[in-house]
PDB file of C-alpha atoms in Angstrom:
ATOM      1  CA  MET V   1      12.424 -16.674 -22.792  1.00  0.00           C
ATOM      2  CA  ARG V   2      10.154 -13.945 -23.978  1.00  0.00           C
ATOM      3  CA  GLU V   3      10.544 -14.433 -27.988  1.00  0.00           C
ATOM      4  CA  GLY V   4       6.842 -14.114 -29.538  1.00  0.00           C
ATOM      5  CA  LYS V   5       5.294 -13.060 -26.395  1.00  0.00           C
ATOM      6  CA  PHE V   6       3.249  -9.677 -26.561  1.00  0.00           C
ATOM      7  CA  ILE V   7       3.241  -8.251 -23.208  1.00  0.00           C
ATOM      8  CA  SER V   8       1.175  -5.244 -21.873  1.00  0.00           C
ATOM      9  CA  ALA V   9       1.976  -3.214 -19.119  1.00  0.00           C
ATOM     10  CA  ILE V  10      -1.506  -2.189 -17.018  1.00  0.00           C
ATOM     11  CA  ILE V  11      -0.748   1.314 -14.927  1.00  0.00           C
ATOM     12  CA  ALA V  12      -3.194   1.622 -12.066  1.00  0.00           C
ATOM     13  CA  ALA V  13      -3.426   5.351 -11.855  1.00  0.00           C
ATOM     14  CA  ALA V  14      -6.995   6.026 -10.641  1.00  0.00           C
ATOM     15  CA  GLY V  15      -6.634   6.674  -6.898  1.00  0.00           C
ATOM     16  CA  GLN V  16      -8.215   9.579  -4.654  1.00  0.00           C
ATOM     17  CA  GLY V  17      -5.124   9.139  -2.962  1.00  0.00           C
ATOM     18  CA  LYS V  18      -7.461  10.808  -0.124  1.00  0.00           C
ATOM     19  CA  ARG V  19      -4.883   9.536   3.265  1.00  0.00           C
ATOM     20  CA  MET V  20      -2.298  11.923   1.387  1.00  0.00           C
ATOM     21  CA  GLN V  21      -4.335  14.717   2.254  1.00  0.00           C
ATOM     22  CA  ARG V  22      -3.385  17.119  -1.057  1.00  0.00           C
ATOM     23  CA  LYS V  23      -5.956  18.624  -3.440  1.00  0.00           C
ATOM     24  CA  ILE V  24      -4.232  16.886  -6.119  1.00  0.00           C
ATOM     25  CA  ASN V  25      -3.962  13.216  -6.646  1.00  0.00           C
ATOM     26  CA  LYS V  26      -0.776  11.381  -5.523  1.00  0.00           C
ATOM     27  CA  GLN V  27       0.139  10.747  -8.852  1.00  0.00           C
ATOM     28  CA  TYR V  28       0.962  14.053 -10.122  1.00  0.00           C
ATOM     29  CA  LEU V  29       2.613  15.003  -6.742  1.00  0.00           C
ATOM     30  CA  ASN V  30       6.411  15.812  -7.770  1.00  0.00           C
ATOM     31  CA  LEU V  31       8.845  13.767  -6.306  1.00  0.00           C
ATOM     32  CA  HIS V  32      12.277  15.441  -6.922  1.00  0.00           C
ATOM     33  CA  ASP V  33      11.797  17.025 -10.474  1.00  0.00           C
ATOM     34  CA  LYS V  34       9.039  15.141 -12.151  1.00  0.00           C
ATOM     35  CA  PRO V  35       5.194  13.619 -10.748  1.00  0.00           C
ATOM     36  CA  ILE V  36       5.197  10.422  -9.090  1.00  0.00           C
ATOM     37  CA  LEU V  37       3.273   8.649 -12.104  1.00  0.00           C
ATOM     38  CA  ALA V  38       6.345  10.068 -14.749  1.00  0.00           C
ATOM     39  CA  HIS V  39       8.832   8.187 -12.809  1.00  0.00           C
ATOM     40  CA  THR V  40       6.787   4.825 -12.481  1.00  0.00           C
ATOM     41  CA  LEU V  41       6.275   5.209 -15.982  1.00  0.00           C
ATOM     42  CA  GLU V  42       9.542   6.059 -17.332  1.00  0.00           C
ATOM     43  CA  ILE V  43      10.869   2.460 -15.521  1.00  0.00           C
ATOM     44  CA  PHE V  44       8.063   0.732 -17.591  1.00  0.00           C
ATOM     45  CA  GLU V  45       8.733   3.000 -21.112  1.00  0.00           C
ATOM     46  CA  LYS V  46      12.327   1.645 -20.977  1.00  0.00           C
ATOM     47  CA  CYS V  47      11.956  -2.151 -20.029  1.00  0.00           C
ATOM     48  CA  THR V  48      13.022  -3.660 -22.888  1.00  0.00           C
ATOM     49  CA  SER V  49      10.025  -6.374 -23.035  1.00  0.00           C
ATOM     50  CA  ILE V  50       7.384  -4.092 -22.532  1.00  0.00           C
ATOM     51  CA  ASP V  51       5.162  -3.419 -25.600  1.00  0.00           C
ATOM     52  CA  GLU V  52       2.804  -1.475 -24.374  1.00  0.00           C
ATOM     53  CA  ILE V  53       1.637   0.652 -21.543  1.00  0.00           C
ATOM     54  CA  ILE V  54      -2.230   1.516 -20.922  1.00  0.00           C
ATOM     55  CA  VAL V  55      -2.432   3.813 -18.172  1.00  0.00           C
ATOM     56  CA  VAL V  56      -5.787   3.783 -16.086  1.00  0.00           C
ATOM     57  CA  THR V  57      -6.301   7.315 -14.800  1.00  0.00           C
ATOM     58  CA  HIS V  58      -9.435   9.223 -13.083  1.00  0.00           C
ATOM     59  CA  GLU V  59     -12.210  10.233 -15.617  1.00  0.00           C
ATOM     60  CA  ASN V  60     -11.678  13.917 -14.567  1.00  0.00           C
ATOM     61  CA  GLU V  61      -7.472  13.870 -15.248  1.00  0.00           C
ATOM     62  CA  VAL V  62      -7.686  11.863 -18.357  1.00  0.00           C
ATOM     63  CA  THR V  63      -6.836  14.534 -19.940  1.00  0.00           C
ATOM     64  CA  TYR V  64      -3.993  16.132 -17.558  1.00  0.00           C
ATOM     65  CA  CYS V  65      -2.531  12.805 -17.775  1.00  0.00           C
ATOM     66  CA  LYS V  66      -2.116  12.764 -21.353  1.00  0.00           C
ATOM     67  CA  GLU V  67      -0.786  16.803 -21.414  1.00  0.00           C
ATOM     68  CA  LYS V  68       1.390  16.913 -18.807  1.00  0.00           C
ATOM     69  CA  VAL V  69       2.462  13.754 -18.280  1.00  0.00           C
ATOM     70  CA  ILE V  70       2.708  11.275 -20.888  1.00  0.00           C
ATOM     71  CA  LYS V  71       3.272  14.010 -23.859  1.00  0.00           C
ATOM     72  CA  TYR V  72       5.278  16.226 -21.950  1.00  0.00           C
ATOM     73  CA  TYR V  73       8.029  13.441 -21.429  1.00  0.00           C
ATOM     74  CA  GLY V  74       7.097  11.723 -24.594  1.00  0.00           C
ATOM     75  CA  TYR V  75       6.430   8.095 -23.556  1.00  0.00           C
ATOM     76  CA  ASP V  76       6.286   6.508 -26.898  1.00  0.00           C
ATOM     77  CA  LYS V  77       4.646   2.962 -25.637  1.00  0.00           C
ATOM     78  CA  VAL V  78       1.534   4.521 -24.024  1.00  0.00           C
ATOM     79  CA  GLU V  79      -0.949   3.433 -25.979  1.00  0.00           C
ATOM     80  CA  LYS V  80      -4.094   4.540 -24.125  1.00  0.00           C
ATOM     81  CA  VAL V  81      -5.036   6.605 -21.125  1.00  0.00           C
ATOM     82  CA  ILE V  82      -8.606   5.431 -19.630  1.00  0.00           C
ATOM     83  CA  THR V  83     -11.375   5.896 -17.342  1.00  0.00           C
ATOM     84  CA  GLY V  84     -11.227   3.932 -13.729  1.00  0.00           C
ATOM     85  CA  GLY V  85     -13.456   2.778 -11.720  1.00  0.00           C
ATOM     86  CA  SER V  86     -14.935   3.204  -7.958  1.00  0.00           C
ATOM     87  CA  GLU V  87     -12.917   0.398  -7.503  1.00  0.00           C
ATOM     88  CA  ARG V  88      -9.020  -0.666  -8.262  1.00  0.00           C
ATOM     89  CA  GLN V  89     -10.428  -4.200  -9.180  1.00  0.00           C
ATOM     90  CA  GLU V  90     -12.927  -2.948 -11.744  1.00  0.00           C
ATOM     91  CA  SER V  91     -10.280  -0.109 -13.466  1.00  0.00           C
ATOM     92  CA  ILE V  92      -7.687  -3.238 -13.618  1.00  0.00           C
ATOM     93  CA  PHE V  93     -10.533  -5.151 -15.350  1.00  0.00           C
ATOM     94  CA  ASN V  94     -11.218  -1.787 -18.042  1.00  0.00           C
ATOM     95  CA  GLY V  95      -7.495  -2.076 -18.539  1.00  0.00           C
ATOM     96  CA  LEU V  96      -7.558  -5.631 -19.477  1.00  0.00           C
ATOM     97  CA  LYS V  97     -10.458  -4.715 -22.183  1.00  0.00           C
ATOM     98  CA  GLU V  98      -7.996  -2.416 -23.633  1.00  0.00           C
ATOM     99  CA  VAL V  99      -5.218  -4.049 -24.289  1.00  0.00           C
ATOM    100  CA  ASP V 100      -3.923  -5.108 -28.063  1.00  0.00           C
ATOM    101  CA  GLU V 101      -5.563  -8.685 -28.911  1.00  0.00           C
ATOM    102  CA  LYS V 102      -1.950 -10.003 -29.272  1.00  0.00           C
ATOM    103  CA  CYS V 103      -1.850  -9.778 -25.352  1.00  0.00           C
ATOM    104  CA  HIS V 104      -0.233 -12.724 -24.000  1.00  0.00           C
ATOM    105  CA  ILE V 105       1.553 -11.625 -20.915  1.00  0.00           C
ATOM    106  CA  VAL V 106      -0.286  -8.558 -18.510  1.00  0.00           C
ATOM    107  CA  VAL V 107       1.750  -6.969 -15.896  1.00  0.00           C
ATOM    108  CA  ILE V 108      -0.074  -5.081 -13.752  1.00  0.00           C
ATOM    109  CA  HIS V 109       1.159  -2.102 -11.279  1.00  0.00           C
ATOM    110  CA  ASP V 110       0.900   0.546  -8.947  1.00  0.00           C
ATOM    111  CA  GLY V 111       1.132   4.366 -10.500  1.00  0.00           C
ATOM    112  CA  ALA V 112       2.466   5.421  -6.667  1.00  0.00           C
ATOM    113  CA  ARG V 113       4.967   2.583  -6.835  1.00  0.00           C
ATOM    114  CA  PRO V 114       7.655   4.339  -8.695  1.00  0.00           C
ATOM    115  CA  PHE V 115      10.717   2.385  -6.844  1.00  0.00           C
ATOM    116  CA  ILE V 116      10.379  -0.768  -8.740  1.00  0.00           C
ATOM    117  CA  ARG V 117      13.122  -1.871 -10.859  1.00  0.00           C
ATOM    118  CA  GLU V 118      13.421  -3.161 -14.674  1.00  0.00           C
ATOM    119  CA  LYS V 119      15.087  -6.462 -13.741  1.00  0.00           C
ATOM    120  CA  GLN V 120      12.311  -6.933 -11.160  1.00  0.00           C
ATOM    121  CA  ILE V 121       9.547  -6.458 -13.940  1.00  0.00           C
ATOM    122  CA  LEU V 122      11.584  -8.909 -15.861  1.00  0.00           C
ATOM    123  CA  GLU V 123      11.672 -11.363 -13.686  1.00  0.00           C
ATOM    124  CA  SER V 124       7.990 -11.441 -13.137  1.00  0.00           C
ATOM    125  CA  ILE V 125       7.261 -11.524 -16.991  1.00  0.00           C
ATOM    126  CA  ASP V 126       9.903 -14.724 -16.868  1.00  0.00           C
ATOM    127  CA  GLU V 127       7.985 -16.357 -13.931  1.00  0.00           C
ATOM    128  CA  ALA V 128       4.796 -15.635 -15.389  1.00  0.00           C
ATOM    129  CA  ILE V 129       5.583 -17.509 -18.537  1.00  0.00           C
ATOM    130  CA  LYS V 130       6.296 -20.289 -16.450  1.00  0.00           C
ATOM    131  CA  HIS V 131       3.986 -20.305 -13.372  1.00  0.00           C
ATOM    132  CA  LYS V 132       0.679 -18.312 -15.369  1.00  0.00           C
ATOM    133  CA  ALA V 133       0.890 -15.916 -11.923  1.00  0.00           C
ATOM    134  CA  VAL V 134       3.331 -14.111 -10.335  1.00  0.00           C
ATOM    135  CA  GLY V 135       2.772 -12.151  -7.262  1.00  0.00           C
ATOM    136  CA  ILE V 136       6.218  -9.783  -6.151  1.00  0.00           C
ATOM    137  CA  GLY V 137       6.953  -8.754  -2.087  1.00  0.00           C
ATOM    138  CA  VAL V 138       8.913  -9.282   0.572  1.00  0.00           C
ATOM    139  CA  PRO V 139       8.853 -11.354   3.668  1.00  0.00           C
ATOM    140  CA  VAL V 140       7.427  -8.910   6.728  1.00  0.00           C
ATOM    141  CA  LYS V 141       9.650  -7.700   9.273  1.00  0.00           C
ATOM    142  CA  ASP V 142       7.330  -7.378  12.305  1.00  0.00           C
ATOM    143  CA  THR V 143       5.651  -9.577  14.134  1.00  0.00           C
ATOM    144  CA  ILE V 144       2.067  -9.885  12.873  1.00  0.00           C
ATOM    145  CA  LYS V 145      -1.091 -10.012  15.391  1.00  0.00           C
ATOM    146  CA  ILE V 146      -4.456 -10.781  14.565  1.00  0.00           C
ATOM    147  CA  VAL V 147      -7.525  -9.287  16.200  1.00  0.00           C
ATOM    148  CA  ASP V 148     -10.968  -8.820  16.990  1.00  0.00           C
ATOM    149  CA  GLU V 149     -13.476  -6.046  16.974  1.00  0.00           C
ATOM    150  CA  GLY V 150     -12.609  -4.941  20.408  1.00  0.00           C
ATOM    151  CA  LYS V 151      -9.244  -4.711  19.411  1.00  0.00           C
ATOM    152  CA  ASN V 152      -8.190  -8.123  21.809  1.00  0.00           C
ATOM    153  CA  ILE V 153      -5.701 -10.012  20.080  1.00  0.00           C
ATOM    154  CA  MET V 154      -7.039 -12.965  18.735  1.00  0.00           C
ATOM    155  CA  ASN V 155      -3.437 -14.673  17.160  1.00  0.00           C
ATOM    156  CA  THR V 156      -0.164 -14.369  16.272  1.00  0.00           C
ATOM    157  CA  PRO V 157       0.804 -15.908  12.915  1.00  0.00           C
ATOM    158  CA  ASN V 158       3.838 -17.409  12.340  1.00  0.00           C
ATOM    159  CA  ARG V 159       5.894 -14.659  10.607  1.00  0.00           C
ATOM    160  CA  LYS V 160       8.188 -17.208   8.312  1.00  0.00           C
ATOM    161  CA  PHE V 161       4.874 -17.852   6.337  1.00  0.00           C
ATOM    162  CA  LEU V 162       4.038 -13.426   5.689  1.00  0.00           C
ATOM    163  CA  TRP V 163       5.024 -11.451   3.439  1.00  0.00           C
ATOM    164  CA  ALA V 164       4.285  -8.412   2.461  1.00  0.00           C
ATOM    165  CA  ILE V 165       2.691  -8.229  -1.228  1.00  0.00           C
ATOM    166  CA  GLN V 166       3.869  -5.160  -3.871  1.00  0.00           C
ATOM    167  CA  THR V 167       3.297  -4.737  -7.397  1.00  0.00           C
ATOM    168  CA  PRO V 168       4.132  -5.400 -10.291  1.00  0.00           C
ATOM    169  CA  GLN V 169       1.872  -8.570 -10.114  1.00  0.00           C
ATOM    170  CA  THR V 170       2.060 -10.668 -13.583  1.00  0.00           C
ATOM    171  CA  PHE V 171      -0.043 -12.866 -15.199  1.00  0.00           C
ATOM    172  CA  ASP V 172      -1.092 -14.643 -18.032  1.00  0.00           C
ATOM    173  CA  TYR V 173      -3.559 -12.714 -19.853  1.00  0.00           C
ATOM    174  CA  GLN V 174      -6.534 -14.894 -20.586  1.00  0.00           C
ATOM    175  CA  LEU V 175      -5.835 -16.386 -16.886  1.00  0.00           C
ATOM    176  CA  LEU V 176      -6.868 -12.693 -15.456  1.00  0.00           C
ATOM    177  CA  LEU V 177      -9.551 -11.868 -17.690  1.00  0.00           C
ATOM    178  CA  GLN V 178     -11.204 -15.141 -17.240  1.00  0.00           C
ATOM    179  CA  SER V 179     -10.427 -14.473 -12.881  1.00  0.00           C
ATOM    180  CA  HIS V 180     -11.313 -10.971 -13.331  1.00  0.00           C
ATOM    181  CA  LYS V 181     -14.800 -12.124 -14.781  1.00  0.00           C
ATOM    182  CA  ARG V 182     -15.609 -14.699 -12.163  1.00  0.00           C
ATOM    183  CA  ALA V 183     -15.231 -11.978  -9.787  1.00  0.00           C
ATOM    184  CA  ILE V 184     -18.066  -9.659 -11.250  1.00  0.00           C
ATOM    185  CA  GLU V 185     -20.405 -13.139 -11.538  1.00  0.00           C
ATOM    186  CA  ASP V 186     -19.898 -13.839  -8.087  1.00  0.00           C
ATOM    187  CA  GLY V 187     -19.791 -10.072  -6.784  1.00  0.00           C
ATOM    188  CA  TYR V 188     -16.517 -10.611  -5.351  1.00  0.00           C
ATOM    189  CA  ILE V 189     -13.767  -7.723  -4.743  1.00  0.00           C
ATOM    190  CA  GLY V 190     -10.320  -8.394  -3.941  1.00  0.00           C
ATOM    191  CA  THR V 191      -7.900  -6.304  -2.323  1.00  0.00           C
ATOM    192  CA  ASP V 192      -5.522  -7.345  -5.721  1.00  0.00           C
ATOM    193  CA  ASP V 193      -5.263  -9.513  -8.576  1.00  0.00           C
ATOM    194  CA  THR V 194      -3.689 -12.495  -6.952  1.00  0.00           C
ATOM    195  CA  VAL V 195      -6.509 -13.058  -4.843  1.00  0.00           C
ATOM    196  CA  LEU V 196      -8.897 -13.500  -7.814  1.00  0.00           C
ATOM    197  CA  VAL V 197      -6.345 -15.483  -9.600  1.00  0.00           C
ATOM    198  CA  GLU V 198      -6.344 -18.072  -6.387  1.00  0.00           C
ATOM    199  CA  ARG V 199     -10.123 -17.812  -6.101  1.00  0.00           C
ATOM    200  CA  MET V 200      -9.472 -19.599  -9.640  1.00  0.00           C
ATOM    201  CA  GLY V 201      -7.629 -22.621  -7.549  1.00  0.00           C
ATOM    202  CA  GLN V 202      -4.573 -21.375  -9.476  1.00  0.00           C
ATOM    203  CA  LYS V 203      -1.368 -21.074  -7.678  1.00  0.00           C
ATOM    204  CA  VAL V 204       0.263 -18.028  -7.567  1.00  0.00           C
ATOM    205  CA  LYS V 205       4.030 -18.022  -7.184  1.00  0.00           C
ATOM    206  CA  MET V 206       5.831 -14.731  -5.276  1.00  0.00           C
ATOM    207  CA  ILE V 207       9.283 -13.861  -5.978  1.00  0.00           C
ATOM    208  CA  MET V 208      11.299 -12.008  -3.585  1.00  0.00           C
ATOM    209  CA  GLY V 209      10.809  -7.366  -4.612  1.00  0.00           C
ATOM    210  CA  SER V 210      12.345  -4.807  -2.339  1.00  0.00           C
ATOM    211  CA  TYR V 211      12.005  -2.908   0.486  1.00  0.00           C
ATOM    212  CA  ASP V 212      12.551   0.556  -1.188  1.00  0.00           C
ATOM    213  CA  ASN V 213       9.479  -0.550  -3.656  1.00  0.00           C
ATOM    214  CA  ILE V 214       6.853   1.102  -1.684  1.00  0.00           C
ATOM    215  CA  LYS V 215       3.566   3.001  -2.090  1.00  0.00           C
ATOM    216  CA  ILE V 216       3.270   6.279  -1.932  1.00  0.00           C
ATOM    217  CA  THR V 217       0.240   6.825   0.179  1.00  0.00           C
ATOM    218  CA  THR V 218       0.945   9.116   2.856  1.00  0.00           C
ATOM    219  CA  PRO V 219       2.346  12.445   3.521  1.00  0.00           C
ATOM    220  CA  GLU V 220       5.553  10.977   5.143  1.00  0.00           C
ATOM    221  CA  ASP V 221       6.247   8.418   2.359  1.00  0.00           C
ATOM    222  CA  ILE V 222       6.992  12.018  -0.016  1.00  0.00           C
ATOM    223  CA  TYR V 223      10.064  12.197   2.464  1.00  0.00           C
ATOM    224  CA  ILE V 224      10.489   8.386   2.499  1.00  0.00           C
ATOM    225  CA  GLY V 225      10.325   8.443  -1.652  1.00  0.00           C
ATOM    226  CA  GLU V 226      13.437  11.705  -1.804  1.00  0.00           C
ATOM    227  CA  ALA V 227      15.540   9.708   0.328  1.00  0.00           C
ATOM    228  CA  ILE V 228      15.626   6.492  -1.764  1.00  0.00           C
ATOM    229  CA  LEU V 229      15.769   9.090  -5.069  1.00  0.00           C
ATOM    230  CA  LYS V 230      18.885  10.867  -3.772  1.00  0.00           C
ATOM    231  CA  ASN V 231      20.480   7.103  -2.240  1.00  0.00           C
ATOM    232  CA  ARG V 232      19.629   5.972  -5.894  1.00  0.00           C
ATOM    233  CA  LYS V 233      21.654   8.519  -7.800  1.00  0.00           C
ATOM    234  CA  LEU V 234      24.326   8.063  -5.283  1.00  0.00           C
ATOM    235  CA  ASP V 235      24.536   4.604  -6.120  1.00  0.00           C
ATOM    236  CA  ASP V 236      24.579   5.060 -10.262  1.00  0.00           C
ATOM    237  CA  ARG V 237      27.901   7.549  -9.616  1.00  0.00           C
TER     238      ARG V 237
END
């Protein structure tokens, strides 16, 4: 089904990671033997359907990323390492402008989500070919409360309709590009790429992710990530 489709991956690695409380950005912290970003890129490097990878990083870390991650680990599919913007949305738009002109499908993924599996990437691509826009996520386990500014509970939405969105988020390239351009025209800043597509009136197909596809954001996540890696190594025996 992917035959004849040129597929680009944009890896968002420009975040400051202030919640990590470290001098170095979170993408370059080590999990076991290598940086978080290297774990992430390895999965996309090995993914049979990914034709190119664009890494978007902080302007002060472009050289470091190229030398200490891309070149050091030999990721041949990484075509460009570019500078991000002040917001994640701007960083993704920068990446969209740099993909190969042959791009049909674009996969957007967080550099700090190193536990995505290849089969989930491939499923998101297949569904995007059919539906144009795909999000990956998991049903929430906890009851969610909507509160007001005074932290008073206002509403309790039905949990069966609530999902926690993850990445990758995968799209028809032209659809996502036009969605970003519309957001720029409207002065709109969204929290992810699916909401930009939703604003265009396009339905977004949701597919099941996994609960271990965590985004490493706080110091506690490092310990959780180490446990996930250890468990996966045991599973692979």
